[in-house]
Coordinates of C-alpha atoms in Angstrom, one line a residue:
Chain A
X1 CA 85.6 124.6 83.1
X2 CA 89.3 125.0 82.3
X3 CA 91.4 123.7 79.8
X4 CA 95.5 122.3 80.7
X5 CA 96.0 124.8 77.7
X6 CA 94.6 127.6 79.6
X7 CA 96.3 126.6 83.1
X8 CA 99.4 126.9 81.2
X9 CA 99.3 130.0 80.2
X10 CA 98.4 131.0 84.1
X11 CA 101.7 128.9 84.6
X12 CA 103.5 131.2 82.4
X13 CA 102.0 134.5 83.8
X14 CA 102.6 133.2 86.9
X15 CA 99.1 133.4 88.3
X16 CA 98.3 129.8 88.9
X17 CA 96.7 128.3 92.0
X18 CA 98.3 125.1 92.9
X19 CA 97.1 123.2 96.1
X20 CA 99.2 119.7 97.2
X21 CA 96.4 116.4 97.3
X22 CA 95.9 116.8 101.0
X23 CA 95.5 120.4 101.1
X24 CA 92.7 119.8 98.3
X25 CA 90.8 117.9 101.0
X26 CA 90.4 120.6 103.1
X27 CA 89.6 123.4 100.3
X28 CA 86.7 121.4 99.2
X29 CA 85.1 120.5 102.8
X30 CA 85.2 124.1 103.6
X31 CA 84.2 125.6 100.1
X32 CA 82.5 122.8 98.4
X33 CA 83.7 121.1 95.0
X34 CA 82.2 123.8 93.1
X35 CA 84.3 126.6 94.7
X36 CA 87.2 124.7 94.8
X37 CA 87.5 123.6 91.5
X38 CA 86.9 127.6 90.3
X39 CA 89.9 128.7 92.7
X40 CA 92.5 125.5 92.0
X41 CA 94.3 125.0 88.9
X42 CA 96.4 122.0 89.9
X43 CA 96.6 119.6 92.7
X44 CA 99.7 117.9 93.1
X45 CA 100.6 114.5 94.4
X46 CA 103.0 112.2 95.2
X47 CA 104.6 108.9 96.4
X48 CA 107.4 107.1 97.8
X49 CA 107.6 103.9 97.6
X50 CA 109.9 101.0 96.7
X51 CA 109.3 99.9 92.9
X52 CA 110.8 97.0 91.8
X53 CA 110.0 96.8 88.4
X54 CA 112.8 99.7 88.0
X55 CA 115.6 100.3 86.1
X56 CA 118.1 102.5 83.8
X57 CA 119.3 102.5 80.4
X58 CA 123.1 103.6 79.8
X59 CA 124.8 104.6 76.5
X60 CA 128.4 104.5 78.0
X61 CA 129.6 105.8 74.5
X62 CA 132.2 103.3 72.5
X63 CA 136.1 102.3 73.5
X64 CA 138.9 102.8 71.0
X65 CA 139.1 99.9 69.6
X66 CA 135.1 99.3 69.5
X67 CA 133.0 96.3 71.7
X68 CA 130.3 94.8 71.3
X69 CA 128.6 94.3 74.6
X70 CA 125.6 93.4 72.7
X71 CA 125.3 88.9 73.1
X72 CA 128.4 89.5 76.0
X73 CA 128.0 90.1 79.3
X74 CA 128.4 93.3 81.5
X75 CA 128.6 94.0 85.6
X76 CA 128.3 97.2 86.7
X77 CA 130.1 97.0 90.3
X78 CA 129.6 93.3 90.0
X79 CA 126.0 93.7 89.7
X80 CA 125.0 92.2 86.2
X81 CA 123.4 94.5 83.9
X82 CA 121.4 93.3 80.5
X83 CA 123.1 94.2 77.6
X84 CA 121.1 92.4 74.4
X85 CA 121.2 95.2 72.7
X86 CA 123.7 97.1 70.2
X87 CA 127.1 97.6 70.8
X88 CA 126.8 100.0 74.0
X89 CA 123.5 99.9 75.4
X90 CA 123.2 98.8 78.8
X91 CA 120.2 98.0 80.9
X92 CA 120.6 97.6 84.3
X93 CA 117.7 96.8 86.5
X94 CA 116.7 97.5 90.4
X95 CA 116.7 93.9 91.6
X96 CA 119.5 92.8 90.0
X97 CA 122.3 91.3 92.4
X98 CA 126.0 90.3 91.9
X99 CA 126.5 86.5 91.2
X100 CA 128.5 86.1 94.7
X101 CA 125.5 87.6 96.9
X102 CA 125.2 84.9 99.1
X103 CA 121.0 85.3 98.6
X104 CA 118.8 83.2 100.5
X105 CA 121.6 80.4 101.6
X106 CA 122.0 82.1 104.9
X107 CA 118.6 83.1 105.6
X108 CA 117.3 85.7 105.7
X109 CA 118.8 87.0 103.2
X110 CA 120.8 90.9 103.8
X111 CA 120.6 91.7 100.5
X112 CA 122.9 94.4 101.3
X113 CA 123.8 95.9 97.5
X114 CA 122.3 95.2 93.9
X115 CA 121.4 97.5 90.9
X116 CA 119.2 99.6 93.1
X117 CA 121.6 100.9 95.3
X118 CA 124.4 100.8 91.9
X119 CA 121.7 103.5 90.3
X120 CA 121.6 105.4 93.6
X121 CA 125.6 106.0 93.4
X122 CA 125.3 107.0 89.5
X123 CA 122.6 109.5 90.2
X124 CA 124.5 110.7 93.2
X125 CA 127.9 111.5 90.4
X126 CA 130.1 108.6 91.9
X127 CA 132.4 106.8 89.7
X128 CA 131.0 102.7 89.0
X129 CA 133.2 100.3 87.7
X130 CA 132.0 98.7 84.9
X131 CA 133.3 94.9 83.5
X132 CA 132.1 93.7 80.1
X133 CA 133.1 90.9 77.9
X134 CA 132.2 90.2 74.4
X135 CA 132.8 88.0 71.5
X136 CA 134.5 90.2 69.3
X137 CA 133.6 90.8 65.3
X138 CA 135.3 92.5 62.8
X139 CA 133.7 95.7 63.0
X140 CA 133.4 95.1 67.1
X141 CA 137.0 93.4 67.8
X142 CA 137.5 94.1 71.7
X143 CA 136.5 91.7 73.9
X144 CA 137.1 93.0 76.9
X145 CA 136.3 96.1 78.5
X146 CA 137.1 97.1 82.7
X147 CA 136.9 101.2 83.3
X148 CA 135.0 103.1 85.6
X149 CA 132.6 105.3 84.7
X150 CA 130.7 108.1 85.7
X151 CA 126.9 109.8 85.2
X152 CA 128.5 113.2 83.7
X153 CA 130.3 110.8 80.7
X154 CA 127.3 108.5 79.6
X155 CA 125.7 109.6 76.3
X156 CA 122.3 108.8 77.7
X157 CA 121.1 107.7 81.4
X158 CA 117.4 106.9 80.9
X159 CA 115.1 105.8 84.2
X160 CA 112.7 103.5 82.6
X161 CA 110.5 102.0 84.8
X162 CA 108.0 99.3 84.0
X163 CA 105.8 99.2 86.4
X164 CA 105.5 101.7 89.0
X165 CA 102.7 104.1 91.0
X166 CA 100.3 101.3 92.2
X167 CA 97.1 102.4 92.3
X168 CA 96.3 101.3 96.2
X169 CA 97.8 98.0 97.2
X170 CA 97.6 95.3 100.1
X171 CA 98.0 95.1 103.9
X172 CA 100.1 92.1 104.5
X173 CA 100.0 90.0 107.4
X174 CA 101.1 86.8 108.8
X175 CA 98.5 84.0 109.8
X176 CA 101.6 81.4 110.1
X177 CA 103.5 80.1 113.2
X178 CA 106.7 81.5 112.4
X179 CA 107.7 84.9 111.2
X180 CA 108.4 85.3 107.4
X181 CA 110.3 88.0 105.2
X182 CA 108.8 89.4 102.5
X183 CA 108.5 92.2 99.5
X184 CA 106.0 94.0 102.0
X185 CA 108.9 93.8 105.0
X186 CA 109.3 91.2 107.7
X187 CA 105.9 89.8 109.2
X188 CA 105.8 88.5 112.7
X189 CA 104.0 85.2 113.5
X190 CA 100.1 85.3 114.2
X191 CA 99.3 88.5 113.1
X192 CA 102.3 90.4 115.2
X193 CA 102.4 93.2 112.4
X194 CA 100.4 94.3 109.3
X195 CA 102.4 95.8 106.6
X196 CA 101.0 98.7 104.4
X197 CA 102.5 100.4 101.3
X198 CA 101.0 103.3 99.6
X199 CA 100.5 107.6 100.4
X200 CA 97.0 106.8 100.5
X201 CA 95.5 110.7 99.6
X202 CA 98.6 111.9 98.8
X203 CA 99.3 108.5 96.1
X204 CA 99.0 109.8 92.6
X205 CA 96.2 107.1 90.8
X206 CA 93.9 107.4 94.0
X207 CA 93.8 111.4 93.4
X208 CA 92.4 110.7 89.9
X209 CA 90.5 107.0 90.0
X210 CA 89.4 106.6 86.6
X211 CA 92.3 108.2 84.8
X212 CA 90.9 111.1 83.4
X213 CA 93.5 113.8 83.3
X214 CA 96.8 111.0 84.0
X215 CA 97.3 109.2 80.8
X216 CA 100.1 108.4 78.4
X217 CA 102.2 111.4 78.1
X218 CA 101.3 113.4 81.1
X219 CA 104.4 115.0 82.8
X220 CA 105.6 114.0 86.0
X221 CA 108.0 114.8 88.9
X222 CA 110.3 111.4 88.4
X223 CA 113.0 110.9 90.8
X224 CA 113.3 114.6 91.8
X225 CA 113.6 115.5 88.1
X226 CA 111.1 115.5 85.1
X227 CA 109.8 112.2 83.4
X228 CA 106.9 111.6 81.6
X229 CA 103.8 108.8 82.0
X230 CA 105.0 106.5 79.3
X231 CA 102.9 103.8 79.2
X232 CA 99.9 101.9 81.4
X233 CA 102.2 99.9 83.7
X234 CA 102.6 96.0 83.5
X235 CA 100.0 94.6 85.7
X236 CA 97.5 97.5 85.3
X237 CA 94.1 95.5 86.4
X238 CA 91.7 98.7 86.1
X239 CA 88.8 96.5 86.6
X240 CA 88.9 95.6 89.9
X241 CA 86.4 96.6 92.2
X242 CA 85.5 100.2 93.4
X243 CA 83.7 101.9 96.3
X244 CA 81.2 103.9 94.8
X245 CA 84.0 107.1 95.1
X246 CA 85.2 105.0 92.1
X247 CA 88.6 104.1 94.4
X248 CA 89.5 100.9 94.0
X249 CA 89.3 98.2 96.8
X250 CA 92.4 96.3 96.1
X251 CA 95.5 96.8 93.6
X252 CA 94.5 98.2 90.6
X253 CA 96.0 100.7 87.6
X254 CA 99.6 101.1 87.4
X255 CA 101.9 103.4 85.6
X256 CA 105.3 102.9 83.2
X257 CA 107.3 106.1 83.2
X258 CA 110.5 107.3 81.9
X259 CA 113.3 110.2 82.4
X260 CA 116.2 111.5 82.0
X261 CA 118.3 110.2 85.0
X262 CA 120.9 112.8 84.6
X263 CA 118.5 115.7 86.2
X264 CA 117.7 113.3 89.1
X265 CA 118.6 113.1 92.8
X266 CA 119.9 110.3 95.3
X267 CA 117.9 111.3 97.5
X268 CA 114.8 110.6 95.7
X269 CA 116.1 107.3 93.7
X270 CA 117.5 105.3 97.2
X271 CA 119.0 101.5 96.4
X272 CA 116.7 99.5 99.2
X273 CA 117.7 96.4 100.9
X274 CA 114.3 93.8 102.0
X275 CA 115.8 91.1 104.4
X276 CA 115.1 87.9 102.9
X277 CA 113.4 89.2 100.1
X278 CA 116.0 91.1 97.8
X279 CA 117.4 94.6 96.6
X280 CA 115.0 96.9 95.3
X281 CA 114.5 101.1 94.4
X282 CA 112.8 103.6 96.4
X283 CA 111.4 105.9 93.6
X284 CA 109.7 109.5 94.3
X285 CA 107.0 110.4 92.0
X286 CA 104.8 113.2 91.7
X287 CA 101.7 113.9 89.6
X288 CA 100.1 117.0 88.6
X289 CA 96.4 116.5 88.3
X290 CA 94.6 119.8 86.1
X291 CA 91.6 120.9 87.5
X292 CA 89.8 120.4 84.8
X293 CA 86.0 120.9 86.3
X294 CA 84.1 120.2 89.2
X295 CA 84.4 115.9 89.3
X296 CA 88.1 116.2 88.8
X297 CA 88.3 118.4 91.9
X298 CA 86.0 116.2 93.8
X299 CA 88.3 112.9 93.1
X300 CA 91.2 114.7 93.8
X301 CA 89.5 115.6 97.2
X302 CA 89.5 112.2 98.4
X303 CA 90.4 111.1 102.0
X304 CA 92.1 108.7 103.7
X305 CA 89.1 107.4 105.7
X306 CA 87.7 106.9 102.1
X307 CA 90.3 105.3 100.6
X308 CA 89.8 100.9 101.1
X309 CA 91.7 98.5 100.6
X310 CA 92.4 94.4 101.7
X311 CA 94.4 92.5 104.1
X312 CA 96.3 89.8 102.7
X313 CA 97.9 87.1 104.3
X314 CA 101.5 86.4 103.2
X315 CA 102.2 83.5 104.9
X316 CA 99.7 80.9 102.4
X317 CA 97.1 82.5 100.6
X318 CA 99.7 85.7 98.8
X319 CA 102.2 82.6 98.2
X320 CA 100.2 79.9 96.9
X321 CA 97.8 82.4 95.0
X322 CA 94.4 81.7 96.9
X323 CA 92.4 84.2 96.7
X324 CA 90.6 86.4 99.3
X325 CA 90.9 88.8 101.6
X326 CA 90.6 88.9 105.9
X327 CA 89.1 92.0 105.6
X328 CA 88.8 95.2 104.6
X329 CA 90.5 99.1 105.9
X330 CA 90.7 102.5 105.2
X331 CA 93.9 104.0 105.7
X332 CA 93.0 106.4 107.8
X333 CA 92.7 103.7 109.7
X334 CA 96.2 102.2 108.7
X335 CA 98.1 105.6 109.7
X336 CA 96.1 105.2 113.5
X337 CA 98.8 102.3 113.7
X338 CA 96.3 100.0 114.7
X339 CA 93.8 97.9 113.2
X340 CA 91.6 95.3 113.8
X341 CA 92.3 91.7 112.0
X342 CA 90.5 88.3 113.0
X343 CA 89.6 90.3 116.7
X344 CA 92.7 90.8 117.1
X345 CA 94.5 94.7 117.3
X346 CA 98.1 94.5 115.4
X347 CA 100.3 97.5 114.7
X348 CA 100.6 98.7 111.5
X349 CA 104.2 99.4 109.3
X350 CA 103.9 101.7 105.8
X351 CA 106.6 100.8 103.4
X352 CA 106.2 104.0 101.5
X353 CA 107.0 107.6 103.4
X354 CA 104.3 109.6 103.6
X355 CA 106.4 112.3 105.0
X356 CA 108.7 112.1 101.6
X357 CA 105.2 111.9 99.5
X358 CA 104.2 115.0 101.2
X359 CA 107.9 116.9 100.2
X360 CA 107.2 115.6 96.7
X361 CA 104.1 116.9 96.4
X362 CA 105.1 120.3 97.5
X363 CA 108.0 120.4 95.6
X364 CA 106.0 119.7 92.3
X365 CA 104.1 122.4 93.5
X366 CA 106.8 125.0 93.8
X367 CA 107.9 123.7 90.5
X368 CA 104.7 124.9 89.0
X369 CA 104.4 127.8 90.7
X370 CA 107.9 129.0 90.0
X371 CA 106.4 128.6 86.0
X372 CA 109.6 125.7 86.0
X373 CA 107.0 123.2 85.1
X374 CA 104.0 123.2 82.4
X375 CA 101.4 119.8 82.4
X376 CA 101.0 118.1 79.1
X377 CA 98.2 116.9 77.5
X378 CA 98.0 113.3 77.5
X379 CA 98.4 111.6 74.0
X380 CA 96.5 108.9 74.6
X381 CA 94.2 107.4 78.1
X382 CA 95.0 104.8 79.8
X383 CA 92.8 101.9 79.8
X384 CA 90.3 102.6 82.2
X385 CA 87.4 100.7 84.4
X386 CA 85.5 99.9 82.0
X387 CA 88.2 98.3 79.2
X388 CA 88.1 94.5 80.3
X389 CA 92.2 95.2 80.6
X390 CA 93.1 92.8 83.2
X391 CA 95.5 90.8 84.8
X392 CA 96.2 87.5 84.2
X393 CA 97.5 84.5 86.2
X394 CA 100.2 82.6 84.0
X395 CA 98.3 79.5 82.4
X396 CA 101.4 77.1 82.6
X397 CA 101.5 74.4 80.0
X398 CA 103.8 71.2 80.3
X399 CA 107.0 71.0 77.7
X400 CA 106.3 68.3 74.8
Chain B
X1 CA 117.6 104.8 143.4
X2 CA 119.4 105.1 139.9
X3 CA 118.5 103.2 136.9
X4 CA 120.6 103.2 133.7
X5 CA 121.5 100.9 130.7
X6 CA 125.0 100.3 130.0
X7 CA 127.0 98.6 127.7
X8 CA 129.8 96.3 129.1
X9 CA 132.7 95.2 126.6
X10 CA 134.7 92.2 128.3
X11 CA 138.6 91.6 127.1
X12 CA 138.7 87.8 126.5
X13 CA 141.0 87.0 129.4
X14 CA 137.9 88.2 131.4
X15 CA 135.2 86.3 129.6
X16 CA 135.7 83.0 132.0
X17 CA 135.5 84.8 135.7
X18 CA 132.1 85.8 137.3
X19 CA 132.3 89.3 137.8
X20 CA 128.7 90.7 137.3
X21 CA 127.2 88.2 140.1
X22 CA 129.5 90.4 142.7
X23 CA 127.3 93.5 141.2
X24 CA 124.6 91.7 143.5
X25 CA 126.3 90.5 146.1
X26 CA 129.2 93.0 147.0
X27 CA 126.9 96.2 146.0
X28 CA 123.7 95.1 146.4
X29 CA 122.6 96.0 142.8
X30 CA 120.1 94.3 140.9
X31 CA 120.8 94.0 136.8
X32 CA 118.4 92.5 134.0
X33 CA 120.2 91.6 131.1
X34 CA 119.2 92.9 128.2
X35 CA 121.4 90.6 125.8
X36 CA 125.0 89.4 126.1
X37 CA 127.4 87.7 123.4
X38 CA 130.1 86.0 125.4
X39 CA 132.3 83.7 123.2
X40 CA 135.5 81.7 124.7
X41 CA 138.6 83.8 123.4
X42 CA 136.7 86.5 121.9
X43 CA 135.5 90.0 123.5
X44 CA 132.6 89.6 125.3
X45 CA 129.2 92.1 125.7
X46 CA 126.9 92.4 127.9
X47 CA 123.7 95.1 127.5
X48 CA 122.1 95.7 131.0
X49 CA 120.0 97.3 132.9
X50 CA 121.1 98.3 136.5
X51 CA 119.2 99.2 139.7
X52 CA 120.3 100.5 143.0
X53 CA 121.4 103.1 145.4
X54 CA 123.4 105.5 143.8
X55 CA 126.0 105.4 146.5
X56 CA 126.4 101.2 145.7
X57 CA 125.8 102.4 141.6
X58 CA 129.2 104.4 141.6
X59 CA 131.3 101.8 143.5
X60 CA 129.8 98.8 141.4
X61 CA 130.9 100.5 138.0
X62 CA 134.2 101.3 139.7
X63 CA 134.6 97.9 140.3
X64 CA 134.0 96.9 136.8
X65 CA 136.2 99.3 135.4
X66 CA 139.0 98.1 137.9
X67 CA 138.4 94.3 136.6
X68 CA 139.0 95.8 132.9
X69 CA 135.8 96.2 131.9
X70 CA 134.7 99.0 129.4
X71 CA 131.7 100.7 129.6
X72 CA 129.3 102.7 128.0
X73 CA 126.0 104.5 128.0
X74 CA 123.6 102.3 125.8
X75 CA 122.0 105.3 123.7
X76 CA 125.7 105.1 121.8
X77 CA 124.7 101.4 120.8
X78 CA 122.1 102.4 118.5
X79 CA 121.5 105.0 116.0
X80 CA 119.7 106.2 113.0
X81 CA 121.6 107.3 110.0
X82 CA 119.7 110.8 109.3
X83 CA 120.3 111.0 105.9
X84 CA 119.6 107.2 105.1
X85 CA 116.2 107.1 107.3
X86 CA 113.4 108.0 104.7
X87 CA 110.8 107.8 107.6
X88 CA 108.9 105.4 105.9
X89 CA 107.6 103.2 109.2
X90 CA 108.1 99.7 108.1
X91 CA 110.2 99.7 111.7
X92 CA 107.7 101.1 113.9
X93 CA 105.3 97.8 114.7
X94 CA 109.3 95.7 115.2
X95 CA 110.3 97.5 117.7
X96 CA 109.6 95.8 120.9
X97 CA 109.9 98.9 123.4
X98 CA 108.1 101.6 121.6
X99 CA 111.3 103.2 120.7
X100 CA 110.6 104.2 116.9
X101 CA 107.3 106.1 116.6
X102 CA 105.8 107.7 114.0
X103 CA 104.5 111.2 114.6
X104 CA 101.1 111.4 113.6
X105 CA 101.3 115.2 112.2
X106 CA 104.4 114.9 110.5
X107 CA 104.5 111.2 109.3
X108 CA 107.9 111.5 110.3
X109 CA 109.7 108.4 112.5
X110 CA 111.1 109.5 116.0
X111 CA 113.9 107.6 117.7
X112 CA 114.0 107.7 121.4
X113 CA 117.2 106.1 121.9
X114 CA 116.7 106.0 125.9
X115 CA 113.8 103.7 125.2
X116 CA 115.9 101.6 122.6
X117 CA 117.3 98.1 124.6
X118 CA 119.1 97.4 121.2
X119 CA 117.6 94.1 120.4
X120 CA 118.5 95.5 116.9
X121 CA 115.7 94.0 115.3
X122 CA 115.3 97.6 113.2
X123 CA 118.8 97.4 112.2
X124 CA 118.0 94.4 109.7
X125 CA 114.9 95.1 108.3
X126 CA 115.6 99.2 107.7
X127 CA 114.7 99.1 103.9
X128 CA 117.9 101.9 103.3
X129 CA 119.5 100.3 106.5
X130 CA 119.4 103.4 108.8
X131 CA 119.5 102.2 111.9
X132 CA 123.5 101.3 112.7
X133 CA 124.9 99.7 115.4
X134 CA 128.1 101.2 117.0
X135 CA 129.8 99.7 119.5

């Protein structure tokens, strides 16, 4: 029907016809998929929604005389940051917490500042002091470096996230005695809360189930500034089950993406705190989904009441990897704030703002309407339902 | 008949004399307590919740506040951060009183503060730690 070639050029003209992922739903129940997908260009979604598996690489540029932080050790405000790399590469990631957090001893656990919340204040332009020590070589003789230093100075500040975007994920839930805190928030004793995390129709991988306009290269919103789909992510399990919609019933693809953390905003990369669980990032990401004919359009029409997935219960079976599921639910019936688990009606908690995911996915509209933003063709697919890519359990085998 | 949530900060040379039994018995007021810290030497708080005519009402917080007592309305005990809250809902099934609902058009979180008995089991498990306590 339409080329991304050909809705670029509308881009340019400034005569395309972008619609967000839940105005998409409505388009098509009123003028069918056929319709739709002849008026709409793009559909745009997005999501917000902590990622742990995030992080940022820093070029802080080299000291007179030179370091090598490369085989030393580096804190960025006292949070440790990876530095095996060359002289001044840094990599500091999203759960990473400074040696003298007093972690689970007291628990739970407040988790009140780690690498998360450091990006947060050097995407927001505050000044971060850094401590590094080194060995010291002849070309590299310094072996200690303490300065503070700032987002505007950095040669490179590259978000670089692993794993990110999950394609639809579980409801947590508490089967124990006594309430527990975990990645999915705190869960209250005998089913007292169910936890959710995902923008459901609005969530980039449910608008396009089988990957077949995201893929490796396609251009994103990343963090309220522009990054690219860099990779599957770690963990991507495309072979799980589907609904015949082809949405999956439980976790399934994931996405790694990258970009340049300079043009991003604090308020769309915010540090994150789980009690008892650890520091984390909040990440905003939007996808632009081409209308390339008639399926696409009907994917990317997908609702809530459509969209399934399982409940899980965090207390033993998450914990001690037994597999299997109390049940299953839509999240149409998630955002009700009730559902039904073992007879019982519990409230229901989302982890990721739908509110925010909706702001996102206007905002990469506006982007594209304003001719700001063109899609790219992806260079490559990602591997889909059909690839036997899975996810493995670690096979552990003892030391000789 | 008034009904109102206060907030009463004890200086520690009151902390050992019973003063908020006389509430009942000199006023004829009735109280729930909604949570008190009282430590030996320290400042102590008390959150409650107190019935009665309005007549007794005025005279029993007089009294307090002649005993050296500070008060306060409870809605300043508790509140959300604005900028920090990214309405994401992870509070809404915590909170005991229905206080932190999310609005089914906008997805966006509402704090009603006069529903709020600051139990302050939000203010932990806020992901961006929104909800503050001020005292």
């Amino acid at each position: 029907m339409r080329t991304i070639k050909e809705i670029n050029a509308k881009i340019k003209k400034g005569e395309v016809v972008v619609v967000t992922a839940e105005e998409i739903i409505d388009l098509v129940k009123k003028k069918g998929a056929k319709k739709a997908a002849q008026e709409v260009d793009v559909v745009t979604t997005g999501t917000f929604g902590p990622m742990c598996s995030s992080g940022t690489f820093f070029n802080i540029g080299h000291s007179k005389p030179r370091i090598k932080l490369g085989g030393g050790s580096c804190k960025l405000n006292d949070v440790p940051a990876y530095c095996g790399f060359a002289a001044v590469d840094i990599y500091l990631g999203a759960t990473a917490i400074p040696d003298d957090d007093p972690r689970n001893k007291v628990f739970p656990g407040e988790f009140k500042y780690g690498g998360g919340h450091v990006i947060q204040e050097i995407v927001a332009g505050r000044d971060v002091r850094l401590e590094a020590t080194a060995y010291g070589t002849d070309c590299y003789p310094r072996k200690k470096l303490e300065t503070y230093i700032n987002m505007k100075d950095l040669n490179e500040a590259v978000l670089f996230n692993i794993r990110n975007c999950y394609q639809n994920y579980n409801v947590a839930v508490n089967l124990s005695d006594k309430i527990i805190y975990t990645y999915m928030g705190a869960l209250k004793p005998k089913l007292g809360n169910a936890n959710y995390c995902s923008a459901g129709q609005l969530s980039p991988l449910l608008k396009d189930p089988y990957y077949k306009t995201i893929g490796i290269g396609t251009k994103i919103f990343l963090g309220g500034g522009i990054g690219f789909v860099a990779w599957q992510g770690t963990q991507h399990n495309p072979t799980v089950k589907r609904k015949d919609n082809g949405v999956p019933q439980a976790p399934a693809g994931t996405i790694a993406v990258i970009g340049d953390l300079k043009q991003m905003k604090p308020e769309w990369l915010v540090g994150t705190s789980m009690l008892g669980y650890g520091v984390t990032l909040t990440v905003g990401i939007g996808v632009p989904i081409p209308i390339l004919d008639e399926e696409v359009v009907k994917y990317a029409a997908i609702r809530d009441e459509e969209i399934y997935t399982q409940i899980v219960d965090y207390s033993q079976a998450y914990p001690q990897m037994i597999p299997g599921s109390l049940g299953e639910v839509n999240y149409s019936q998630l955002k009700s704030g009730k559902i039904i688990v073992q007879g019982k009606e519990v409230s229901t908690g989302n982890l990721s703002s739908y509110s925010k995911a909706r702001e996102i996915a206007e905002e990469l509209k506006s982007w594209i309407k304003k001719g700001d933003f063109l899609l790219t063709e992806p260079v490559a697919a990602l591997p889909g339902a059909e690839s036997g890519y899975t996810f493995k359990p670690l096979k552990e085998r003892p030391i000789v | 008949m008034v009904s109102k949530r206060i907030v009463l900060h004890f200086p520690h040379r009151l902390v050992d004399q019973p003063i908020v039994c006389k509430l009942v018995k000199e006023y004829d007021l009735q109280f729930n307590i909604l949570k008190a810290y009282v430590t030996p030497q320290e400042e102590g708080l008390m959150v409650l919740e107190l019935t009665g005519k309005e007549e007794n009402f005025n005279q029993g917080i007089e009294y307090l506040q002649s005993c050296g007592v500070k008060i306060q309305p409870l809605s300043q005990d508790v509140i959300r951060n604005e900028i920090k809250c990214t309405d994401c809902g992870v509070c809404v099934p915590i909170c005991p009183t229905g206080a932190l609902v999310v609005d089914l058009l906008t997805r966006k979180v509402h704090f009603y503060d006069n529903k709020c008995i600051a139990c302050e089991l939000c203010v932990k498990i806020c992901p961006t730690r929104a909800m503050e306590v001020h005292f």
